[in-house]
Amino acid sequence: GESVGLHLPTLSVQEGDNSIINCAYSNSASDYFIWYKQESGKGPQFIIDIRSNMDKRQGQRVTVLLNKTVKHLSLQIAATQPGDSAVYFCAERESGTASKLTFGTGTRLQVTL
Amino acid sequence: NAGVTQTPKFQVLKTGQSMTLQCAQDMNHNSMYWYRQDPGMGLRLIYYSASEGTTDKGEVPNGYNVSRLNKREFSLRLESAAPSQTSVYFCASFPPTGRIEKLFFGSGTQLSVL
């Protein structure tokens, strides 16, 4: 079946730098994408989402970019802080499947001082 | 506090034992889900319930059963636990259609089957 994957399993970033976490998806029928953050011992938490009719969406210190041509999704975190250290998952939803999400394998973000 | 509550947080079982993982949400959400999370893999959907009274299989339903007891509660049962079911289990709920679509996750149940 089709799946969502991530390019880098671990990303180390210095505090204050910007972070970019990438995600490749293969299901061209997906119409909705979400980024989740999971801290150790906790459940995933919603960060930001984007629909397929958009290319970019910004939140507080986070930006999600969607390139449908190459089926690529990225999460940009500005001025990375130690509290941003976590595993980040992208998830996609296939159009017409209501509320079923397919998750990627996750990228661990390590923020160094 | 509003949210998704899972019990227990930790459980150790012997092969062949049975147990039920409990999940409750107090946000009046219609849809509820059970995921498992294994090392190096993304969350995989076991079962979901789009509304009270309905349940459907997800990606990895074998070895599990679910019950949507009422709108608030969605339980996951392992009838005969196997070592392959060692995992972290997450329950989640989803707002009604038309609202911001986000899954709200519980804090997880770490299950070990020996």
PDB file of C-alpha atoms in Angstrom:
ATOM      1  CA  GLY A   1       0.000   0.000   0.000  1.00  0.00           C
ATOM      2  CA  GLU A   2       0.982   3.615  -0.205  1.00  0.00           C
ATOM      3  CA  SER A   3       2.790   5.146   2.692  1.00  0.00           C
ATOM      4  CA  VAL A   4       4.161   8.316   4.142  1.00  0.00           C
ATOM      5  CA  GLY A   5       7.879   8.439   4.883  1.00  0.00           C
ATOM      6  CA  LEU A   6      10.533  10.762   6.182  1.00  0.00           C
ATOM      7  CA  HIS A   7      13.960  11.459   4.714  1.00  0.00           C
ATOM      8  CA  LEU A   8      15.932  11.804   7.974  1.00  0.00           C
ATOM      9  CA  PRO A   9      15.404   9.752  11.104  1.00  0.00           C
ATOM     10  CA  THR A  10      17.383  12.139  13.363  1.00  0.00           C
ATOM     11  CA  LEU A  11      18.045  15.846  13.003  1.00  0.00           C
ATOM     12  CA  SER A  12      20.405  17.791  15.265  1.00  0.00           C
ATOM     13  CA  VAL A  13      20.040  21.553  15.361  1.00  0.00           C
ATOM     14  CA  GLN A  14      21.672  24.240  17.464  1.00  0.00           C
ATOM     15  CA  GLU A  15      19.459  26.323  19.676  1.00  0.00           C
ATOM     16  CA  GLY A  16      18.362  29.426  17.843  1.00  0.00           C
ATOM     17  CA  ASP A  17      18.800  27.957  14.377  1.00  0.00           C
ATOM     18  CA  ASN A  18      15.934  27.073  12.092  1.00  0.00           C
ATOM     19  CA  SER A  19      14.896  23.424  11.693  1.00  0.00           C
ATOM     20  CA  ILE A  20      13.497  21.790   8.582  1.00  0.00           C
ATOM     21  CA  ILE A  21      11.887  18.372   8.822  1.00  0.00           C
ATOM     22  CA  ASN A  22      10.948  16.692   5.575  1.00  0.00           C
ATOM     23  CA  CYS A  23       8.314  14.178   4.594  1.00  0.00           C
ATOM     24  CA  ALA A  24       7.641  12.378   1.325  1.00  0.00           C
ATOM     25  CA  TYR A  25       4.245  10.964   0.537  1.00  0.00           C
ATOM     26  CA  SER A  26       3.236   8.721  -2.310  1.00  0.00           C
ATOM     27  CA  ASN A  27      -0.572   8.814  -2.289  1.00  0.00           C
ATOM     28  CA  SER A  28      -1.605  11.387  -4.842  1.00  0.00           C
ATOM     29  CA  ALA A  29      -5.176  11.070  -3.555  1.00  0.00           C
ATOM     30  CA  SER A  30      -4.256  12.585  -0.181  1.00  0.00           C
ATOM     31  CA  ASP A  31      -5.928  15.914   0.406  1.00  0.00           C
ATOM     32  CA  TYR A  32      -4.991  16.778   3.958  1.00  0.00           C
ATOM     33  CA  PHE A  33      -1.724  16.687   5.873  1.00  0.00           C
ATOM     34  CA  ILE A  34      -0.870  17.153   9.516  1.00  0.00           C
ATOM     35  CA  TRP A  35       2.309  17.495  11.533  1.00  0.00           C
ATOM     36  CA  TYR A  36       2.412  16.064  15.038  1.00  0.00           C
ATOM     37  CA  LYS A  37       4.961  16.469  17.821  1.00  0.00           C
ATOM     38  CA  GLN A  38       5.547  13.664  20.291  1.00  0.00           C
ATOM     39  CA  GLU A  39       7.552  14.207  23.430  1.00  0.00           C
ATOM     40  CA  SER A  40       8.958  11.294  25.348  1.00  0.00           C
ATOM     41  CA  GLY A  41       6.272   9.387  27.239  1.00  0.00           C
ATOM     42  CA  LYS A  42       3.419  11.383  25.775  1.00  0.00           C
ATOM     43  CA  GLY A  43       0.916  11.053  22.991  1.00  0.00           C
ATOM     44  CA  PRO A  44       1.340  12.976  19.740  1.00  0.00           C
ATOM     45  CA  GLN A  45       0.177  16.587  19.759  1.00  0.00           C
ATOM     46  CA  PHE A  46      -1.158  18.509  16.801  1.00  0.00           C
ATOM     47  CA  ILE A  47       1.182  21.201  15.483  1.00  0.00           C
ATOM     48  CA  ILE A  48      -0.151  22.407  12.168  1.00  0.00           C
ATOM     49  CA  ASP A  49      -2.137  21.161   9.216  1.00  0.00           C
ATOM     50  CA  ILE A  50      -2.495  22.008   5.551  1.00  0.00           C
ATOM     51  CA  ARG A  51      -4.997  21.115   2.870  1.00  0.00           C
ATOM     52  CA  SER A  52      -3.975  20.115  -0.614  1.00  0.00           C
ATOM     53  CA  ASN A  53      -5.330  23.319  -2.124  1.00  0.00           C
ATOM     54  CA  MET A  54      -2.654  25.283  -0.249  1.00  0.00           C
ATOM     55  CA  ASP A  55       1.124  25.532  -0.689  1.00  0.00           C
ATOM     56  CA  LYS A  56       2.046  27.117   2.607  1.00  0.00           C
ATOM     57  CA  ARG A  57       0.590  27.681   6.020  1.00  0.00           C
ATOM     58  CA  GLN A  58       2.128  29.476   8.964  1.00  0.00           C
ATOM     59  CA  GLY A  59       1.632  29.137  12.652  1.00  0.00           C
ATOM     60  CA  GLN A  60       3.505  30.374  15.658  1.00  0.00           C
ATOM     61  CA  ARG A  61       7.201  29.729  14.826  1.00  0.00           C
ATOM     62  CA  VAL A  62       6.167  26.898  12.483  1.00  0.00           C
ATOM     63  CA  THR A  63       5.523  26.822   8.771  1.00  0.00           C
ATOM     64  CA  VAL A  64       4.351  23.890   6.680  1.00  0.00           C
ATOM     65  CA  LEU A  65       5.121  23.770   2.988  1.00  0.00           C
ATOM     66  CA  LEU A  66       3.407  21.449   0.544  1.00  0.00           C
ATOM     67  CA  ASN A  67       4.772  20.637  -2.891  1.00  0.00           C
ATOM     68  CA  LYS A  68       2.218  18.482  -4.638  1.00  0.00           C
ATOM     69  CA  THR A  69       4.305  18.198  -7.786  1.00  0.00           C
ATOM     70  CA  VAL A  70       6.959  16.140  -6.028  1.00  0.00           C
ATOM     71  CA  LYS A  71       4.713  14.917  -3.202  1.00  0.00           C
ATOM     72  CA  HIS A  72       6.787  16.567  -0.519  1.00  0.00           C
ATOM     73  CA  LEU A  73       5.845  18.107   2.794  1.00  0.00           C
ATOM     74  CA  SER A  74       8.102  20.010   5.164  1.00  0.00           C
ATOM     75  CA  LEU A  75       7.881  21.502   8.626  1.00  0.00           C
ATOM     76  CA  GLN A  76       9.994  24.544   9.373  1.00  0.00           C
ATOM     77  CA  ILE A  77      10.591  25.589  12.969  1.00  0.00           C
ATOM     78  CA  ALA A  78      12.030  29.046  13.442  1.00  0.00           C
ATOM     79  CA  ALA A  79      14.500  29.830  16.233  1.00  0.00           C
ATOM     80  CA  THR A  80      14.539  26.261  17.518  1.00  0.00           C
ATOM     81  CA  GLN A  81      14.373  25.944  21.285  1.00  0.00           C
ATOM     82  CA  PRO A  82      15.292  23.072  23.640  1.00  0.00           C
ATOM     83  CA  GLY A  83      11.578  22.489  24.181  1.00  0.00           C
ATOM     84  CA  ASP A  84      11.258  21.629  20.513  1.00  0.00           C
ATOM     85  CA  SER A  85      13.228  18.424  21.063  1.00  0.00           C
ATOM     86  CA  ALA A  86      10.826  15.624  20.208  1.00  0.00           C
ATOM     87  CA  VAL A  87       9.824  13.189  17.483  1.00  0.00           C
ATOM     88  CA  TYR A  88       7.882  14.782  14.655  1.00  0.00           C
ATOM     89  CA  PHE A  89       5.410  12.837  12.524  1.00  0.00           C
ATOM     90  CA  CYS A  90       3.715  13.771   9.333  1.00  0.00           C
ATOM     91  CA  ALA A  91       0.355  12.228   8.536  1.00  0.00           C
ATOM     92  CA  GLU A  92      -1.814  12.219   5.459  1.00  0.00           C
ATOM     93  CA  ARG A  93      -5.460  11.613   4.814  1.00  0.00           C
ATOM     94  CA  GLU A  94      -6.753  10.205   1.568  1.00  0.00           C
ATOM     95  CA  SER A  95      -9.603  12.142   0.070  1.00  0.00           C
ATOM     96  CA  GLY A  96     -12.928  10.498   0.823  1.00  0.00           C
ATOM     97  CA  THR A  97     -11.667   8.439   3.758  1.00  0.00           C
ATOM     98  CA  ALA A  98     -13.152  10.783   6.326  1.00  0.00           C
ATOM     99  CA  SER A  99     -10.966  10.536   9.362  1.00  0.00           C
ATOM    100  CA  LYS A 100      -8.380   7.807   8.690  1.00  0.00           C
ATOM    101  CA  LEU A 101      -4.819   9.060   8.817  1.00  0.00           C
ATOM    102  CA  THR A 102      -1.628   7.359   7.641  1.00  0.00           C
ATOM    103  CA  PHE A 103       1.421   8.272   9.700  1.00  0.00           C
ATOM    104  CA  GLY A 104       5.049   8.464   8.701  1.00  0.00           C
ATOM    105  CA  THR A 105       7.801   6.819  10.739  1.00  0.00           C
ATOM    106  CA  GLY A 106       8.907  10.003  12.502  1.00  0.00           C
ATOM    107  CA  THR A 107      11.999  12.216  12.735  1.00  0.00           C
ATOM    108  CA  ARG A 108      13.718  12.869  16.026  1.00  0.00           C
ATOM    109  CA  LEU A 109      14.750  16.495  16.474  1.00  0.00           C
ATOM    110  CA  GLN A 110      17.619  17.073  18.895  1.00  0.00           C
ATOM    111  CA  VAL A 111      18.319  20.639  19.930  1.00  0.00           C
ATOM    112  CA  THR A 112      21.860  21.260  21.092  1.00  0.00           C
ATOM    113  CA  LEU A 113      22.918  24.199  23.241  1.00  0.00           C
TER     114      LEU A 113
ATOM    115  CA  ASN B   1      -9.334  18.307  32.619  1.00  0.00           C
ATOM    116  CA  ALA B   2     -10.754  17.834  29.137  1.00  0.00           C
ATOM    117  CA  GLY B   3      -9.064  15.316  26.916  1.00  0.00           C
ATOM    118  CA  VAL B   4      -8.536  11.639  26.213  1.00  0.00           C
ATOM    119  CA  THR B   5      -7.891   9.380  29.194  1.00  0.00           C
ATOM    120  CA  GLN B   6      -6.341   5.932  28.841  1.00  0.00           C
ATOM    121  CA  THR B   7      -5.937   3.239  31.464  1.00  0.00           C
ATOM    122  CA  PRO B   8      -3.745   1.539  32.433  1.00  0.00           C
ATOM    123  CA  LYS B   9      -0.496   3.381  31.638  1.00  0.00           C
ATOM    124  CA  PHE B  10       1.610   0.243  31.911  1.00  0.00           C
ATOM    125  CA  GLN B  11       0.775  -3.448  31.695  1.00  0.00           C
ATOM    126  CA  VAL B  12       2.737  -6.675  31.568  1.00  0.00           C
ATOM    127  CA  LEU B  13       0.992  -9.806  30.334  1.00  0.00           C
ATOM    128  CA  LYS B  14       1.959 -13.406  29.816  1.00  0.00           C
ATOM    129  CA  THR B  15       1.355 -14.981  26.415  1.00  0.00           C
ATOM    130  CA  GLY B  16      -2.248 -16.127  26.193  1.00  0.00           C
ATOM    131  CA  GLN B  17      -3.623 -13.777  28.830  1.00  0.00           C
ATOM    132  CA  SER B  18      -6.423 -11.404  27.993  1.00  0.00           C
ATOM    133  CA  MET B  19      -6.962  -7.790  28.925  1.00  0.00           C
ATOM    134  CA  THR B  20      -8.914  -4.685  27.989  1.00  0.00           C
ATOM    135  CA  LEU B  21      -7.458  -1.246  27.451  1.00  0.00           C
ATOM    136  CA  GLN B  22      -9.850   1.508  28.410  1.00  0.00           C
ATOM    137  CA  CYS B  23     -10.261   4.887  26.741  1.00  0.00           C
ATOM    138  CA  ALA B  24     -12.619   7.741  27.490  1.00  0.00           C
ATOM    139  CA  GLN B  25     -12.979  11.252  26.074  1.00  0.00           C
ATOM    140  CA  ASP B  26     -14.988  14.129  27.471  1.00  0.00           C
ATOM    141  CA  MET B  27     -14.950  16.401  24.433  1.00  0.00           C
ATOM    142  CA  ASN B  28     -18.179  15.087  22.903  1.00  0.00           C
ATOM    143  CA  HIS B  29     -16.275  13.760  19.889  1.00  0.00           C
ATOM    144  CA  ASN B  30     -18.018  11.326  17.592  1.00  0.00           C
ATOM    145  CA  SER B  31     -14.986   9.441  16.276  1.00  0.00           C
ATOM    146  CA  MET B  32     -12.511   7.427  18.316  1.00  0.00           C
ATOM    147  CA  TYR B  33      -9.445   5.430  17.355  1.00  0.00           C
ATOM    148  CA  TRP B  34      -6.943   2.908  18.598  1.00  0.00           C
ATOM    149  CA  TYR B  35      -3.371   3.046  17.281  1.00  0.00           C
ATOM    150  CA  ARG B  36      -0.269   1.074  18.096  1.00  0.00           C
ATOM    151  CA  GLN B  37       3.220   2.501  17.927  1.00  0.00           C
ATOM    152  CA  ASP B  38       6.250   0.287  17.451  1.00  0.00           C
ATOM    153  CA  PRO B  39       9.911   1.414  17.462  1.00  0.00           C
ATOM    154  CA  GLY B  40      10.991   2.804  14.103  1.00  0.00           C
ATOM    155  CA  MET B  41       7.459   2.782  12.767  1.00  0.00           C
ATOM    156  CA  GLY B  42       4.684   5.280  12.549  1.00  0.00           C
ATOM    157  CA  LEU B  43       1.394   4.898  14.339  1.00  0.00           C
ATOM    158  CA  ARG B  44      -0.733   2.183  12.795  1.00  0.00           C
ATOM    159  CA  LEU B  45      -4.486   2.139  13.036  1.00  0.00           C
ATOM    160  CA  ILE B  46      -5.967  -0.935  14.715  1.00  0.00           C
ATOM    161  CA  TYR B  47      -9.670  -0.093  14.846  1.00  0.00           C
ATOM    162  CA  TYR B  48     -11.776   3.003  14.748  1.00  0.00           C
ATOM    163  CA  SER B  49     -15.331   4.029  15.532  1.00  0.00           C
ATOM    164  CA  ALA B  50     -16.771   6.788  13.397  1.00  0.00           C
ATOM    165  CA  SER B  51     -19.760   7.153  15.707  1.00  0.00           C
ATOM    166  CA  GLU B  52     -21.447   5.502  18.645  1.00  0.00           C
ATOM    167  CA  GLY B  53     -22.594   2.034  17.662  1.00  0.00           C
ATOM    168  CA  THR B  54     -20.174   1.563  14.764  1.00  0.00           C
ATOM    169  CA  THR B  55     -16.689   0.097  14.580  1.00  0.00           C
ATOM    170  CA  ASP B  56     -14.401  -0.623  11.639  1.00  0.00           C
ATOM    171  CA  LYS B  57     -11.094  -2.354  11.087  1.00  0.00           C
ATOM    172  CA  GLY B  58      -7.985  -0.359  10.480  1.00  0.00           C
ATOM    173  CA  GLU B  59      -4.623  -1.394   9.125  1.00  0.00           C
ATOM    174  CA  VAL B  60      -3.685  -4.007  11.772  1.00  0.00           C
ATOM    175  CA  PRO B  61      -6.866  -5.408  13.407  1.00  0.00           C
ATOM    176  CA  ASN B  62      -5.835  -9.056  13.821  1.00  0.00           C
ATOM    177  CA  GLY B  63      -5.721 -10.193  17.438  1.00  0.00           C
ATOM    178  CA  TYR B  64      -7.871  -7.316  18.695  1.00  0.00           C
ATOM    179  CA  ASN B  65     -11.512  -6.544  19.341  1.00  0.00           C
ATOM    180  CA  VAL B  66     -13.132  -3.244  20.231  1.00  0.00           C
ATOM    181  CA  SER B  67     -16.297  -2.005  21.871  1.00  0.00           C
ATOM    182  CA  ARG B  68     -17.807   1.447  21.559  1.00  0.00           C
ATOM    183  CA  LEU B  69     -19.649   1.356  24.833  1.00  0.00           C
ATOM    184  CA  ASN B  70     -21.143   4.828  24.469  1.00  0.00           C
ATOM    185  CA  LYS B  71     -20.115   8.131  22.957  1.00  0.00           C
ATOM    186  CA  ARG B  72     -17.411   8.659  25.582  1.00  0.00           C
ATOM    187  CA  GLU B  73     -15.795   5.228  25.796  1.00  0.00           C
ATOM    188  CA  PHE B  74     -13.954   3.023  23.316  1.00  0.00           C
ATOM    189  CA  SER B  75     -12.185  -0.090  24.629  1.00  0.00           C
ATOM    190  CA  LEU B  76      -9.604  -2.350  23.010  1.00  0.00           C
ATOM    191  CA  ARG B  77      -9.462  -6.015  23.968  1.00  0.00           C
ATOM    192  CA  LEU B  78      -6.703  -8.548  23.511  1.00  0.00           C
ATOM    193  CA  GLU B  79      -8.317 -11.965  23.872  1.00  0.00           C
ATOM    194  CA  SER B  80      -5.081 -13.979  23.820  1.00  0.00           C
ATOM    195  CA  ALA B  81      -2.021 -11.773  24.039  1.00  0.00           C
ATOM    196  CA  ALA B  82       1.035 -12.555  21.920  1.00  0.00           C
ATOM    197  CA  PRO B  83       4.590 -11.156  22.133  1.00  0.00           C
ATOM    198  CA  SER B  84       4.002  -9.450  18.762  1.00  0.00           C
ATOM    199  CA  GLN B  85       1.444  -7.274  20.509  1.00  0.00           C
ATOM    200  CA  THR B  86       4.104  -5.698  22.699  1.00  0.00           C
ATOM    201  CA  SER B  87       3.746  -2.046  21.799  1.00  0.00           C
ATOM    202  CA  VAL B  88       2.586   1.349  22.945  1.00  0.00           C
ATOM    203  CA  TYR B  89      -1.116   1.825  22.386  1.00  0.00           C
ATOM    204  CA  PHE B  90      -2.721   5.193  21.839  1.00  0.00           C
ATOM    205  CA  CYS B  91      -6.365   6.068  21.890  1.00  0.00           C
ATOM    206  CA  ALA B  92      -7.473   9.177  20.033  1.00  0.00           C
ATOM    207  CA  SER B  93     -10.650  11.086  19.307  1.00  0.00           C
ATOM    208  CA  PHE B  94     -11.671  13.343  16.483  1.00  0.00           C
ATOM    209  CA  PRO B  95     -14.000  16.341  16.348  1.00  0.00           C
ATOM    210  CA  PRO B  96     -17.250  16.204  14.356  1.00  0.00           C
ATOM    211  CA  THR B  97     -17.062  16.786  10.621  1.00  0.00           C
ATOM    212  CA  GLY B  98     -16.865  20.444   9.708  1.00  0.00           C
ATOM    213  CA  ARG B  99     -14.670  21.494  12.585  1.00  0.00           C
ATOM    214  CA  ILE B 100     -10.910  21.750  12.662  1.00  0.00           C
ATOM    215  CA  GLU B 101      -9.710  18.248  11.969  1.00  0.00           C
ATOM    216  CA  LYS B 102      -7.254  17.223  14.612  1.00  0.00           C
ATOM    217  CA  LEU B 103      -6.755  13.997  16.444  1.00  0.00           C
ATOM    218  CA  PHE B 104      -6.558  14.336  20.194  1.00  0.00           C
ATOM    219  CA  PHE B 105      -4.385  11.598  21.643  1.00  0.00           C
ATOM    220  CA  GLY B 106      -4.272  10.024  25.062  1.00  0.00           C
ATOM    221  CA  SER B 107      -0.942   9.579  26.836  1.00  0.00           C
ATOM    222  CA  GLY B 108      -0.609   5.923  25.836  1.00  0.00           C
ATOM    223  CA  THR B 109      -0.492   2.462  27.351  1.00  0.00           C
ATOM    224  CA  GLN B 110       2.808   0.631  27.308  1.00  0.00           C
ATOM    225  CA  LEU B 111       2.076  -3.079  26.969  1.00  0.00           C
ATOM    226  CA  SER B 112       4.628  -5.862  27.260  1.00  0.00           C
ATOM    227  CA  VAL B 113       3.697  -9.448  26.452  1.00  0.00           C
ATOM    228  CA  LEU B 114       6.171 -12.009  27.759  1.00  0.00           C
TER     229      LEU B 114
END
